[in-house]
Coordinates of C-alpha atoms and ligand atoms in Angstrom, one line a residue:
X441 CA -25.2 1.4 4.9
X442 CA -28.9 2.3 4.6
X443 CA -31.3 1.4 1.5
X444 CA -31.6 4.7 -1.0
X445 CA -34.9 6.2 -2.1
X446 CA -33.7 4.4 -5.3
X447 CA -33.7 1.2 -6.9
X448 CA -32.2 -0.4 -9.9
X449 CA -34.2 -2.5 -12.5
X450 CA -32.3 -4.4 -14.8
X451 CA -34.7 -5.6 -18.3
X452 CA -33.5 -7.7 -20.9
X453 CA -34.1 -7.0 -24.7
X454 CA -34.4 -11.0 -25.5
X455 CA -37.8 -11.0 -23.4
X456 CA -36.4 -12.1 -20.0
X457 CA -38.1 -11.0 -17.0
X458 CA -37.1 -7.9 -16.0
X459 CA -35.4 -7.5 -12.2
X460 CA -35.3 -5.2 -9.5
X461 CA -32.2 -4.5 -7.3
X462 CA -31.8 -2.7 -4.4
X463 CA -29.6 0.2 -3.9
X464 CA -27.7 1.3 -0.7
X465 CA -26.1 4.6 -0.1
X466 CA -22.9 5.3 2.2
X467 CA -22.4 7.7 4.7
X468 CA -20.3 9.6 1.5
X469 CA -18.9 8.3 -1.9
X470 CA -21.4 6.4 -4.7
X471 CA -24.2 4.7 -4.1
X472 CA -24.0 0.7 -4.5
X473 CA -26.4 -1.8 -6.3
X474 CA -27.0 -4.6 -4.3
X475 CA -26.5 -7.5 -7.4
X476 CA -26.3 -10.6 -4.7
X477 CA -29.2 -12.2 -5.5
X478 CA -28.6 -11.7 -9.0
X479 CA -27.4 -15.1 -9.9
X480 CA -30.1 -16.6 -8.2
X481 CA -32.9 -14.6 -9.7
X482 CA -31.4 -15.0 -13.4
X483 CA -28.4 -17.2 -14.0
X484 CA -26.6 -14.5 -15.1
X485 CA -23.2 -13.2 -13.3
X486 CA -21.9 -9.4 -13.9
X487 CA -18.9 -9.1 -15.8
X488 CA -15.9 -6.2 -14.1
X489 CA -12.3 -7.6 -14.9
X490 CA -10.2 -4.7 -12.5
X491 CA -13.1 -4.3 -11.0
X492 CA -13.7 -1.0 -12.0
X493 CA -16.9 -0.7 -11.1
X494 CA -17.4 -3.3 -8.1
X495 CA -17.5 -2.4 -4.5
X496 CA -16.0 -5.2 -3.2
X497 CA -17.2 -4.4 0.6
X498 CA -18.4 -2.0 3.1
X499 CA -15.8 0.0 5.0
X500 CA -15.6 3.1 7.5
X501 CA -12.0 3.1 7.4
X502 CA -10.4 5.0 4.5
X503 CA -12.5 7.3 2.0
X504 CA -11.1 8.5 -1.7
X505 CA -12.4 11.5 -3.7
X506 CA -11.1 10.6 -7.0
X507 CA -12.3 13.4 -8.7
X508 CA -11.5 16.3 -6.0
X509 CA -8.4 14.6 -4.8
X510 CA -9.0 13.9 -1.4
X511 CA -8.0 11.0 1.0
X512 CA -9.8 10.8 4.3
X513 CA -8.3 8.2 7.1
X514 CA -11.7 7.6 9.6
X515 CA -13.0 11.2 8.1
X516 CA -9.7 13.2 9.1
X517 CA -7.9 14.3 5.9
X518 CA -4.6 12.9 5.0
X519 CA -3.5 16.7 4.9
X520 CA -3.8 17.5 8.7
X521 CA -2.3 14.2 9.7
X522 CA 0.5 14.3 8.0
X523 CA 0.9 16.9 10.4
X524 CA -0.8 15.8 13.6
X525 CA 0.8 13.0 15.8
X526 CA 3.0 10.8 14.5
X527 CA 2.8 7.3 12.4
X528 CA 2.1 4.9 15.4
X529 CA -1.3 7.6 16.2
X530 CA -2.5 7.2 12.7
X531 CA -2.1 3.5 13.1
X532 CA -4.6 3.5 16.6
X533 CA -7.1 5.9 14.9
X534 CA -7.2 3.2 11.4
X535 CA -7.4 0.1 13.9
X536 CA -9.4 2.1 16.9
X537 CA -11.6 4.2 14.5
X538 CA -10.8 7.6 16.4
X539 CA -7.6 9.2 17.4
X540 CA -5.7 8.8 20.7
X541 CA -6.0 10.6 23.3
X542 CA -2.6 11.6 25.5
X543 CA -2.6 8.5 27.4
X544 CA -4.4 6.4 25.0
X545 CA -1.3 7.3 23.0
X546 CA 1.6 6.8 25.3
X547 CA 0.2 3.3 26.1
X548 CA -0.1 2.5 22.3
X549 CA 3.4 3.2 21.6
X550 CA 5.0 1.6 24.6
X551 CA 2.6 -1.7 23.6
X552 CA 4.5 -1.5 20.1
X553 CA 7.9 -0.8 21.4
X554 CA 7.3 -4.1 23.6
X555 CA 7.2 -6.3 20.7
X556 CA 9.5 -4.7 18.0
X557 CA 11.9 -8.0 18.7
X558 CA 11.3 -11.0 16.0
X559 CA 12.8 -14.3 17.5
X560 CA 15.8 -15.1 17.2
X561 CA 15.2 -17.9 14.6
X562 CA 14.4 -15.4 12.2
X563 CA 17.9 -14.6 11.6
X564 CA 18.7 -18.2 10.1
X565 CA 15.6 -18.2 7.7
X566 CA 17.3 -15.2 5.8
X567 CA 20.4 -17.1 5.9
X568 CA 18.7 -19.3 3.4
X569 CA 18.6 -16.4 1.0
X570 CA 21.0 -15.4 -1.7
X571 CA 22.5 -12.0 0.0
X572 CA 21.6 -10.5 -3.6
X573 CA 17.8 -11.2 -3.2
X574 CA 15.1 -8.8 -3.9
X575 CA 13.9 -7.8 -0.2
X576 CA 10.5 -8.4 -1.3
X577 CA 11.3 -11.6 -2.1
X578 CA 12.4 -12.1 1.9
X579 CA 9.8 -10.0 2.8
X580 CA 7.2 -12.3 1.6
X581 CA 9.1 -14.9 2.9
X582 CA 9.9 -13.5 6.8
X583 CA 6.4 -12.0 6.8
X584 CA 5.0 -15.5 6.3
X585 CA 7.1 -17.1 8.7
X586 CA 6.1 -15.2 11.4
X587 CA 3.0 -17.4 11.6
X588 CA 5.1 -20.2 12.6
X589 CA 6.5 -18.5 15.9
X590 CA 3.3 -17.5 16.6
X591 CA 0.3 -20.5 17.8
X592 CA -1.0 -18.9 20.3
X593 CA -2.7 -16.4 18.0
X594 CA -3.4 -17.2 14.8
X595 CA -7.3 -17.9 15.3
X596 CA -8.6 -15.0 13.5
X597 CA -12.0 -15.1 14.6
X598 CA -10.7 -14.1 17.9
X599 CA -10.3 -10.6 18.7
X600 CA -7.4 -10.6 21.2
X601 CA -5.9 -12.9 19.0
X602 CA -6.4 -10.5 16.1
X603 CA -5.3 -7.5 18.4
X604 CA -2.0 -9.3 19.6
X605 CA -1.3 -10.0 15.7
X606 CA -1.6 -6.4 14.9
X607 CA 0.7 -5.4 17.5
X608 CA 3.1 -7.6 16.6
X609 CA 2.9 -6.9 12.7
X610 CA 3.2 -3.4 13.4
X611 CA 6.1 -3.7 15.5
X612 CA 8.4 -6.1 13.8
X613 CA 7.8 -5.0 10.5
X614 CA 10.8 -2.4 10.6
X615 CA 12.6 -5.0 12.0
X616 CA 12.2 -7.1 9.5
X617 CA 12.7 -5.1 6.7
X618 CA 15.7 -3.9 8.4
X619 CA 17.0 -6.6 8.2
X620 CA 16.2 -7.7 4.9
X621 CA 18.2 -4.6 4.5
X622 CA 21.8 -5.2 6.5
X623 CA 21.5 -9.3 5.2
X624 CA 21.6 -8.0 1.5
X625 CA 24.5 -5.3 2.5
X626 CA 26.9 -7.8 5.0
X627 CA 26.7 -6.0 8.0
X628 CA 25.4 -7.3 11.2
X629 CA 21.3 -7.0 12.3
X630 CA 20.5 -4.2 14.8
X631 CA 18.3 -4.8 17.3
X632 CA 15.6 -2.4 17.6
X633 CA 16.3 0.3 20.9
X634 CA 13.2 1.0 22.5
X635 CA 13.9 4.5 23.4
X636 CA 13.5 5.7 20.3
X637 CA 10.4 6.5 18.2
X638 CA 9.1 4.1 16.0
X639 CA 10.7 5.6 12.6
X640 CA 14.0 6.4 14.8
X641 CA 14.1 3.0 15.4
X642 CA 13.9 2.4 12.1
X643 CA 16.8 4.5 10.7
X644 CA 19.0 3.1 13.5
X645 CA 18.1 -0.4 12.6
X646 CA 18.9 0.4 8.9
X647 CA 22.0 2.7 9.1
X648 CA 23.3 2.5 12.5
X649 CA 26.8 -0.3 13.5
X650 CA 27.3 -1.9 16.6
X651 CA 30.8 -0.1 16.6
X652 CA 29.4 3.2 17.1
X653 CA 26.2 5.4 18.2
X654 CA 24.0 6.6 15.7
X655 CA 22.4 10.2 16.3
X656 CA 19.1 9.9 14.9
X657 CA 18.2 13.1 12.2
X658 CA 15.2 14.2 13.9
X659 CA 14.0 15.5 10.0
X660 CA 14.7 12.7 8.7
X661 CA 13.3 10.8 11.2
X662 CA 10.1 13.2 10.8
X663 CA 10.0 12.5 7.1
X664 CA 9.8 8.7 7.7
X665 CA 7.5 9.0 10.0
X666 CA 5.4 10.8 7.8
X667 CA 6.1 8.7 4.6
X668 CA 4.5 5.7 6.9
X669 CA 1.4 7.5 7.3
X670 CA 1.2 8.8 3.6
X671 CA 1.4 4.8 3.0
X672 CA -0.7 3.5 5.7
X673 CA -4.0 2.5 4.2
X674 CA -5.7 3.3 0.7
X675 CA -9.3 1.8 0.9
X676 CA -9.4 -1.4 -1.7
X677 CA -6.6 -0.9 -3.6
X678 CA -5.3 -4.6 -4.8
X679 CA -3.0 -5.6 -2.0
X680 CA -5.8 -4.3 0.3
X681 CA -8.0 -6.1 -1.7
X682 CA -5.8 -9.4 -1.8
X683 CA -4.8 -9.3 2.2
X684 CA -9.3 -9.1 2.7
X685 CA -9.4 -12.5 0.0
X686 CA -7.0 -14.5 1.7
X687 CA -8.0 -13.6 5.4
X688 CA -11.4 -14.2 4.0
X689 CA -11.1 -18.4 3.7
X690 CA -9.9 -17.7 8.1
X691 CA -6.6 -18.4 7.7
X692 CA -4.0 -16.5 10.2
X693 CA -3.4 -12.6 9.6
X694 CA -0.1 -13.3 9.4
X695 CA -0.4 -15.4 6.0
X696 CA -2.8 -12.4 5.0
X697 CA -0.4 -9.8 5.3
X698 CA 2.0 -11.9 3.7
X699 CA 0.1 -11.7 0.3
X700 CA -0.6 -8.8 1.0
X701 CA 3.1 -8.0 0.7
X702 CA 3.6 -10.2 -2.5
X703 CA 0.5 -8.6 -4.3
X704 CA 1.8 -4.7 -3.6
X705 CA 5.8 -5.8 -5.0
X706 CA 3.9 -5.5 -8.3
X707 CA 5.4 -2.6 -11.2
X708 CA 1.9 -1.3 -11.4
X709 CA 0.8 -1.0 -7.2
X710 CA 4.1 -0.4 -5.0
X711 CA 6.9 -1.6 -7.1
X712 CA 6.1 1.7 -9.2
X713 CA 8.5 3.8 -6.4
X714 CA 11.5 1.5 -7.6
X715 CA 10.5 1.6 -11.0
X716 CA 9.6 5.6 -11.0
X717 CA 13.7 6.0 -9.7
X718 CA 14.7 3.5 -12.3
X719 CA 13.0 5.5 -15.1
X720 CA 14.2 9.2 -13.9
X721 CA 17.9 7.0 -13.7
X722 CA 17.2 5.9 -17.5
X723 CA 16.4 9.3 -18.3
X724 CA 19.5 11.3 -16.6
X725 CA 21.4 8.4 -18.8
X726 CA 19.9 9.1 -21.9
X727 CA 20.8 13.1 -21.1
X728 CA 18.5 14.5 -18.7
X729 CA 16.0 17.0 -19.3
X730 CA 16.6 18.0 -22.4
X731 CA 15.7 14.0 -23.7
X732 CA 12.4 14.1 -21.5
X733 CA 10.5 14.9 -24.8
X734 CA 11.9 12.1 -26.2
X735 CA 11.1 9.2 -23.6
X736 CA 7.2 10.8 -23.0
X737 CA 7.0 10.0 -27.2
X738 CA 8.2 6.7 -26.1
X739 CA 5.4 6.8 -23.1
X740 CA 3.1 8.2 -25.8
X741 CA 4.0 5.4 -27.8
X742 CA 1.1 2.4 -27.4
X743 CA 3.8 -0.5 -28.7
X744 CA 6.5 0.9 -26.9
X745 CA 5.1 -0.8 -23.3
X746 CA 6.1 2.2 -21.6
X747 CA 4.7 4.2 -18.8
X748 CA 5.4 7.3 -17.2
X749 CA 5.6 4.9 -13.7
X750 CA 4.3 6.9 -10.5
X751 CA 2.3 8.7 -12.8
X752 CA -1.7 8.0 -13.2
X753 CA -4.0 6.2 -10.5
X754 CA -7.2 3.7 -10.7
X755 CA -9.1 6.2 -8.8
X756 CA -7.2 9.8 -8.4
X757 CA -8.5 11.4 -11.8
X758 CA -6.8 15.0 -10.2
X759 CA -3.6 15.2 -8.5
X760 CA -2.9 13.0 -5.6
X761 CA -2.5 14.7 -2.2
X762 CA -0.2 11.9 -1.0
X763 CA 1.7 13.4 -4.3
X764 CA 1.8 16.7 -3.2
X765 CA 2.8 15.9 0.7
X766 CA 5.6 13.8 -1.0
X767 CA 6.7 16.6 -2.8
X768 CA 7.1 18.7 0.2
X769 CA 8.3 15.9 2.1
X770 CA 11.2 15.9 -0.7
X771 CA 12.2 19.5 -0.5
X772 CA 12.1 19.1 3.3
X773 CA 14.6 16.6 3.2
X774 CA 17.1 17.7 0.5
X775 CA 17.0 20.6 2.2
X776 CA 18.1 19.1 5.4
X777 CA 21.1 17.2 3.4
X778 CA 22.6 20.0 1.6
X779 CA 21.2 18.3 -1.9
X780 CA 18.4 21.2 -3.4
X781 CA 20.0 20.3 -6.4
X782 CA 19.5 16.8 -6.2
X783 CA 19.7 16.0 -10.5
X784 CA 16.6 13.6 -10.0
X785 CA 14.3 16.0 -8.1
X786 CA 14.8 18.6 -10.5
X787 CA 14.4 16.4 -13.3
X788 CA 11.3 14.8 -11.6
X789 CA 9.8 18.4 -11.3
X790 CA 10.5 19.2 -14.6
X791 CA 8.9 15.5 -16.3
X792 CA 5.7 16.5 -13.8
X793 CA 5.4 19.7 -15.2
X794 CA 5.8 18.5 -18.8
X795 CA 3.2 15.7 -18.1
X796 CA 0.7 18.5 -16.8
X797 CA 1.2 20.7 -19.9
X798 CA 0.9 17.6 -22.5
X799 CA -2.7 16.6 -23.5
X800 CA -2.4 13.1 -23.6
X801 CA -1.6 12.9 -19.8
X802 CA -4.3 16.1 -19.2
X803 CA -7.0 14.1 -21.1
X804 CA -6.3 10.8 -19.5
X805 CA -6.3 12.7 -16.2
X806 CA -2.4 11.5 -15.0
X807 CA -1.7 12.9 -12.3
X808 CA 1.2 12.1 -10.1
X809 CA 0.7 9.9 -7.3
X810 CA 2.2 8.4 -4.2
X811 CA 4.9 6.8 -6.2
X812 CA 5.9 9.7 -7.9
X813 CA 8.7 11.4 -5.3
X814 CA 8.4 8.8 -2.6
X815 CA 11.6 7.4 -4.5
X816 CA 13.5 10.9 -4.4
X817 CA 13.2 11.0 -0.9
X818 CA 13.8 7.9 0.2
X819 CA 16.9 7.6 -1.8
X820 CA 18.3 10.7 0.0
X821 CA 17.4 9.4 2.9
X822 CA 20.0 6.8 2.3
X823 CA 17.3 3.8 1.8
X824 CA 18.3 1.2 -1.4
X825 CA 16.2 1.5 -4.7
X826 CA 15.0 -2.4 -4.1
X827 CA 14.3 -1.5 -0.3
X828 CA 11.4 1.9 -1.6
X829 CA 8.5 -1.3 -1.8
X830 CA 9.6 -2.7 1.4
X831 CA 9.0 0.4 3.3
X832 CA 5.7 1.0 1.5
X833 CA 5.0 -2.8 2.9
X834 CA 5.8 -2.1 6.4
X835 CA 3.9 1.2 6.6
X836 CA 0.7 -0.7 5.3
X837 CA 0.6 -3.5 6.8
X838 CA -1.5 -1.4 9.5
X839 CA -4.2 -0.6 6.8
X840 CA -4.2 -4.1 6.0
X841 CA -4.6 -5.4 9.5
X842 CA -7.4 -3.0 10.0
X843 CA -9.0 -3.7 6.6
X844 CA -9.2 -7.4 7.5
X845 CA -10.4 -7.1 10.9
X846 CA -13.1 -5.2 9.6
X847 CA -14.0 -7.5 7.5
X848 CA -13.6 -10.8 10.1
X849 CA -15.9 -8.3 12.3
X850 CA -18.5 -7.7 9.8
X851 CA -21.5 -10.2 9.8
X852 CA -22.3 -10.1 6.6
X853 CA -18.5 -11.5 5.7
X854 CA -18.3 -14.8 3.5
X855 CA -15.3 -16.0 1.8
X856 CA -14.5 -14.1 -1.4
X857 CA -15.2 -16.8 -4.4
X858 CA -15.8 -14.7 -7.8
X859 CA -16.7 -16.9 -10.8
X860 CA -16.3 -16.3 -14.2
X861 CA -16.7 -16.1 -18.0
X862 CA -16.3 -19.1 -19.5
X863 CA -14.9 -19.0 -22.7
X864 CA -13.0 -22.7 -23.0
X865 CA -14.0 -26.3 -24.6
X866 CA -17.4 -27.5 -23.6
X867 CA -16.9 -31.2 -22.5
X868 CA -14.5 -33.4 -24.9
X869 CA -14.0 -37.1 -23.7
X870 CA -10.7 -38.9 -24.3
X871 CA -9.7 -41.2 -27.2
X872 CA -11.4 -44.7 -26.1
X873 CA -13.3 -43.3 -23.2
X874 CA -17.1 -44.1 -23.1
Ligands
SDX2204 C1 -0.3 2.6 -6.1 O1 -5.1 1.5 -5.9 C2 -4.4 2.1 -5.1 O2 -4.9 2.8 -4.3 C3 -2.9 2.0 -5.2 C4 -2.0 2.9 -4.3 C5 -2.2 2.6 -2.9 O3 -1.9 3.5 -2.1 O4 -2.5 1.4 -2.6 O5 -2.4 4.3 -4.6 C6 -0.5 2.7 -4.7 O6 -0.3 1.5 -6.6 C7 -0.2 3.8 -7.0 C8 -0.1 3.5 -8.5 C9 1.4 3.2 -8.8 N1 1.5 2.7 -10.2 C10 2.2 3.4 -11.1 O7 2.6 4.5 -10.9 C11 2.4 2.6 -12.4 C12 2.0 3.5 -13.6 N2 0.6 3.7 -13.5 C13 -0.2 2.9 -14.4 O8 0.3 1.5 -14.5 C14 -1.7 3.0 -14.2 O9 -1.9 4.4 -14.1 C15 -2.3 2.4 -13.0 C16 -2.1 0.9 -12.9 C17 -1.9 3.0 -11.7 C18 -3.9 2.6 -13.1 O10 -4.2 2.0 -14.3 P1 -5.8 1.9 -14.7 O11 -6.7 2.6 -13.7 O12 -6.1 0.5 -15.0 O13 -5.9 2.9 -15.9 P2 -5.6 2.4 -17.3 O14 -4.3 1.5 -17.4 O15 -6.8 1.9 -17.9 O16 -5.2 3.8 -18.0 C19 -6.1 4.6 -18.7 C20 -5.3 5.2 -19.8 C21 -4.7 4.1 -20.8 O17 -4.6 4.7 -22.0 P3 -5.8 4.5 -23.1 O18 -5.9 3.0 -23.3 O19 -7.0 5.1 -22.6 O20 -5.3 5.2 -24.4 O21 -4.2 6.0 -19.4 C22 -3.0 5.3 -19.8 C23 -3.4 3.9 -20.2 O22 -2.4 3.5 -21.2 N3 -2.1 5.3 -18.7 C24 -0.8 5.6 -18.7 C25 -0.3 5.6 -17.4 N4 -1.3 5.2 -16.6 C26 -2.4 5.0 -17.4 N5 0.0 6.0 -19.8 C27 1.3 6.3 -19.5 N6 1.8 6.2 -18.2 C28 1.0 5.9 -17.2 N7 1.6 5.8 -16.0

């Protein structure tokens, strides 16, 4: 970052001294105002609940155009890769800061495909879990425990240490979630088959049987592979946000990425997938298209609590493009499996257009985002309802990884300790006490 031909000065109408702050510009995006010695200089802290207005950090890695609707990963646009490479070259251009060459990119994905294996411990840890629990509830859980198999790399501050830990996130994050997937289901855990791409790994760990081969559906297995890199980092969203916090008091990146994992579960980050399908489900129930007039009064409806979910974004105030790959992604797919008229993806196209003709989504600027047909999809793909978060989980954990080591590698790093706004009892004592 490099100091702007501007500064801030904040004055005071009760008489204080006024301050001056500096202010930084990026290579692109806003301009920050450098508030660190602010504290210091007048006892005061800033106040930005959300954050809405914070820059928590410096990054190169992923850049946002709210307003235009564009998402950059290291400059390229998330347009062209969608379309260039596949999932495991996105992840060595977010962790490497450019894009693989050929051989850079063989080497890459045999490195993953050597560590795609948990150990074989792993598979009585889940047998501690109800077979009806929420896979982001074993997620959290497995994710976690992977720091315990683990000791010879969970110093942080060191890079190979950090390097091994990506690889083996990367890699064994299918695994895992795969077999979150077959424990909830009864069937037996499939080891991962190296021969096979990363997300045709994937879909054989998922849907393939010991008892028989499984022919990997090379468009499906295109449209995964593309989902992952659609999912694979967002700049400072809050997982992002959380995996930087924890990683930031040093402890290992596997502990990071496990709150990572419990902070994006949430309704309102990447639970919304499940709970988009849920709500297009409630609304085929309730009839269908002709009752989506009725729910968006309900949505409309401040005491009603309900939201059109996969619908409106912190930071996309126009459509977001991850929305509009997603879309494509869908028609791609249904296409493939004989279901254009899919009941949901019509109604889902119907509720977007709706949304985009009704003022009160237009003038809040609600836009569909990620969320919005990631569920379709992945539903026809044959992936569980409760699985939609786990997938976003596995194909992020490589923007998280490369979030925190950007932060463990920047000099100016401390750990994250906000303060706050008191508004409680000023010191009481107890009956008796002196
Ligand atoms: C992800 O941050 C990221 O980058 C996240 C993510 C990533 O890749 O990491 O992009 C992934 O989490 C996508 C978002 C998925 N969540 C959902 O789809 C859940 C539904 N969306 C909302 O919960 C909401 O839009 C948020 C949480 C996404 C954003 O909320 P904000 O920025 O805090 O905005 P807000 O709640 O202040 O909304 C502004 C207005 C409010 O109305 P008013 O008070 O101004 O009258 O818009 C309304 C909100 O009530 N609003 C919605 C709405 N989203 C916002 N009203 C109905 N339905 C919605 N979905």
């Amino acid at each position: 970052m490099k100091l702007a031909d501007n500064k801030a000065t904040l004055s005071f109408s009760n008489g204080s001294p006024s301050i001056e702050m500096p202010v930084y510009s990026g290579s692109i995006g806003p301009d920050v105002i450098d508030i660190r010695k602010l504290y210091g200089q007048t006892g005061m802290f800033t106040y930005d609940p959300g954050f809405l207005s914070t820059a928590s950090c410096q990054s190169a890695i992923t850049f946002i155009d709210g307003d235009k609707g564009e998402l950059l990963y290291r400059g390229y646009p998330i347009e062209q890769l969608a379309n260039h490479g596949d999932y495991l070259d996105t992840c060595y251009l977010l962790l490497k800061g450019e894009l693989p060459d050929a051989k850079q990119s063989t080497d890459f994905h045999k490195l993953v495909n050597n560590h795609t294996m948990v150990n074989e411990q792993m598979q009585f840890f889940l047998r501690c879990f109800r077979r009806d629990a929420h896979p982001m509830a074993v997620m959290t859980g497995l994710v976690g425990a992977l720091s315990a198999f683990y000791h010879d790399s969970t110093d942080i501050n060191n890079p190979e240490h950090r390097e091994i830990s990506a690889i083996r996130l990367i890699a064994k994050l299918p695994t895992l979630v795969a077999m979150s997937y077959k424990y909830g289901v009864g069937q037996p855990f499939m080891y991962p088959q190296n021969s096979l791409s990363y997300s045709g790994n994937f879909l054989r760990m998922m849907f393939g049987v010991p008892c028989e081969d499984y022919v990997v559906n090379p468009v499906l297995e295109r449209a995964l592979d593309r989902i992952f890199i659609l999912h694979a980092d967002h700049e400072q969203n809050a997982s992002t946000s959380t995996v930087r916090l924890c990683g930031s008091s040093g402890t290992n990146p596997f502990a990071a990425v496990a709150a990572g994992v419990a902070c994006l579960w949430g309704p309102a980050h990447g639970g919304a997938n499940e709970a988009c399908l849920k709500m297009l489900d409630d609304i085929q129930k309730m009839g269908g298209i002709s009752k989506v007039g009725e729910f968006m009064e309900q949505v409309k409806d401040k005491n009603s609590g309900v939201k059109l979910m996969g619908f409106g974004h912190r930071v996309y105030k126009n459509y977001d493009p991850r929305a509009k790959l997603m879309q494509e992604t869908c028609n791609e797919v249904l296409a493939e499996l004989g279901l254009e008229n899919d009941p949901l993806f019509k109604l889902a196209k119907q509720v977007e257009k709706i949304a985009l003709e009704d003022d009160y989504f237009v003038s809040r600027k609600l836009y569909p985002n990620v969320d919005f047909y990631s569920g379709i999809v992945q539903r026809a793909i044959g992936i569980p309802v409760n699985l939609f978060t786990g997938v976003f989980a596995l194909a992020r954990t490589v923007g998280w990884i490369a979030q925190l080591n950007e932060m463990i590698g920047d000099p100016e790093y401390k750990i994250g300790r906000p303060r706050q706004l008191f508004t409680g009892s000023p010191r009481l004592n107890v009956p008796g006490a002196k």
